[in-house]
C-alpha positions as a printed Julia matrix, in Angstrom:
140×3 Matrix{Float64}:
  -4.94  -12.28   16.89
  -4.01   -8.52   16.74
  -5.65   -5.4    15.2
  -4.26   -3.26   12.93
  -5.43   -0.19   14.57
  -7.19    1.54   17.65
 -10.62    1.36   15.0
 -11.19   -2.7    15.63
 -10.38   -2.46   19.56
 -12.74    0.7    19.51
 -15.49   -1.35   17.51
 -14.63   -4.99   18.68
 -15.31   -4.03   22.72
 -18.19   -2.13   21.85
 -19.61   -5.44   20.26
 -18.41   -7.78   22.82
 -19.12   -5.26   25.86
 -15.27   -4.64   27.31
 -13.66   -1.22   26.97
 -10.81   -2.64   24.71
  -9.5     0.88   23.78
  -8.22    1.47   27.31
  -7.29   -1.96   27.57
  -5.88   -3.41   23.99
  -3.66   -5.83   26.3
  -6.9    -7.61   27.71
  -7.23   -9.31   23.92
  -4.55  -11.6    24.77
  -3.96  -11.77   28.26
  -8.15  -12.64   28.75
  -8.81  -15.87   27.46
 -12.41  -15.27   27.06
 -12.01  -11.74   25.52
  -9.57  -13.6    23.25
 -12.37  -16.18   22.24
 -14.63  -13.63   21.56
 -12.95  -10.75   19.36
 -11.54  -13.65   17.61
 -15.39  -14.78   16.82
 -16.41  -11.42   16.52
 -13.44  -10.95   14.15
 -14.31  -14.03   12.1
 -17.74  -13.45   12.34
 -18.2    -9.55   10.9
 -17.61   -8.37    7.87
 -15.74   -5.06    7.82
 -16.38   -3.34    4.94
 -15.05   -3.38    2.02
 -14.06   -6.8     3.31
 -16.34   -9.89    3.64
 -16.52  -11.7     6.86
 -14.38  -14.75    7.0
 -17.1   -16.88    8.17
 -19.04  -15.75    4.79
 -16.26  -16.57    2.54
 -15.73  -20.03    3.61
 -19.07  -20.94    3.9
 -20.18  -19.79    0.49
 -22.33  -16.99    1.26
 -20.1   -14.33   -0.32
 -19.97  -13.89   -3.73
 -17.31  -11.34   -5.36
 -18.28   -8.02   -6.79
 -16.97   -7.37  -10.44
 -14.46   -5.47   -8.82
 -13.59   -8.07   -6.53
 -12.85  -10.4    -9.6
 -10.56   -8.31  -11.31
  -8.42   -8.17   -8.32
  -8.59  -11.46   -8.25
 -10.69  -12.0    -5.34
 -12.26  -15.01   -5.01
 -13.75  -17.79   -2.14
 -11.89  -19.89   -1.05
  -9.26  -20.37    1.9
  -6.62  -17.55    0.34
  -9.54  -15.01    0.46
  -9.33  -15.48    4.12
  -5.89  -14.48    4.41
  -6.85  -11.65    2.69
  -8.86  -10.42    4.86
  -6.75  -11.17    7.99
  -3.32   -9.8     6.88
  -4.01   -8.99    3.0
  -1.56   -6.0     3.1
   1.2    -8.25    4.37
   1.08  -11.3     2.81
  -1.31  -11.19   -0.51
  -0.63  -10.19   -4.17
   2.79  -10.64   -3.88
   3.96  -13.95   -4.95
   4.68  -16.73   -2.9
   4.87  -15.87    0.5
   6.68  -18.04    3.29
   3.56  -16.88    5.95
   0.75  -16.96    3.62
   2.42  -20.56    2.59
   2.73  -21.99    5.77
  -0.94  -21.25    6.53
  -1.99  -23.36    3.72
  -0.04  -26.34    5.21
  -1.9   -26.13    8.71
  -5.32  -25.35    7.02
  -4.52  -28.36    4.74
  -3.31  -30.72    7.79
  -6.52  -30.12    9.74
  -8.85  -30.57    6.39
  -6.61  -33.67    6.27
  -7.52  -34.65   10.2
 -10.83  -33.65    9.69
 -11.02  -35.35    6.26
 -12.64  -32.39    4.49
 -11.91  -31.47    1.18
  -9.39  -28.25    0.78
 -11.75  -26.07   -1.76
  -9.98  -24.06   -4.58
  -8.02  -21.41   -4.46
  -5.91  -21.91   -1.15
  -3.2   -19.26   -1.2
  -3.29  -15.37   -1.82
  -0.31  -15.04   -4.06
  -2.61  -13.33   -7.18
  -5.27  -11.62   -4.58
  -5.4    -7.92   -4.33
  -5.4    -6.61   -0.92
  -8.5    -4.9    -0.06
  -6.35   -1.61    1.11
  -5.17   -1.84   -2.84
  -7.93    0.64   -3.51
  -5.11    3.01   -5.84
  -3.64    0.5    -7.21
  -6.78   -1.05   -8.6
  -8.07    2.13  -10.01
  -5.06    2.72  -12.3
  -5.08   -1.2   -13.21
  -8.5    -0.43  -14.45
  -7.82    3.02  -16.11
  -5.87    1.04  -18.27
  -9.42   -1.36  -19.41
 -11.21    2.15  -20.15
């Protein structure tokens, strides 16, 4: 797992009680550190975003807002919030696609049913925040 900027180290250590801002290297060369900004990650929502752990266990539900950019629960809402601006509302994409196929082969192992709406392809980013206000400029 890596963060996107200095913010999550700054706000992840403070959480999980390690100065990660002088050490950003410690997230993947600890194994325990790793463990737990990756729960901390999965675990807290960082607004606007949802926590992942919400999303897939059905305790988010999507603002009006969140609709219209297509936002909704299910697996490719995850992605979303993990790497949104790199992989979603774009189309197919190779990453975002070969996610699917592991999340699918351990539903598959597990023998857990895959939920709707797997990939990201149609799912604004959450960074979109421009590009959704002209989209809806267009409704008024």
């Amino acid at each position: 797992m890596s963060f996107a900027s200095n913010y999550n180290y700054g706000v992840a250590g403070r959480a999980i009680g390690v100065d990660l801002l002088n050490n950003p290297d410690a997230v993947t060369t600890d194994p325990t550190i790793s463990f737990k900004t990756a729960l901390w990650f999965w675990m807290t929502p960082q607004s606007p975003n949802p926590s992942c752990h919400d999303v897939i266990t059905g305790r988010w539900s999507p603002s009006g807002t969140d609709t219209l950019a297509g936002r909704v629960p299910g697996y490719g809402m995850i992605t979303n919030i993990i790497n949104g601006m790199l992989e979603c509302g774009k189309g197919s994409d190779a990453r975002a696609d070969n996610r699917v196929g592991f999340y699918k082969r351990y539903c598959d192992i597990m023998e857990i049913g895959y939920g709707n709406n797997l990939d990201c392809n149609n799912l604004m980013p959450f960074g979109e925040k421009v590009r959704m206000e002209l989209q809806l400029s267009c409704y008024l």
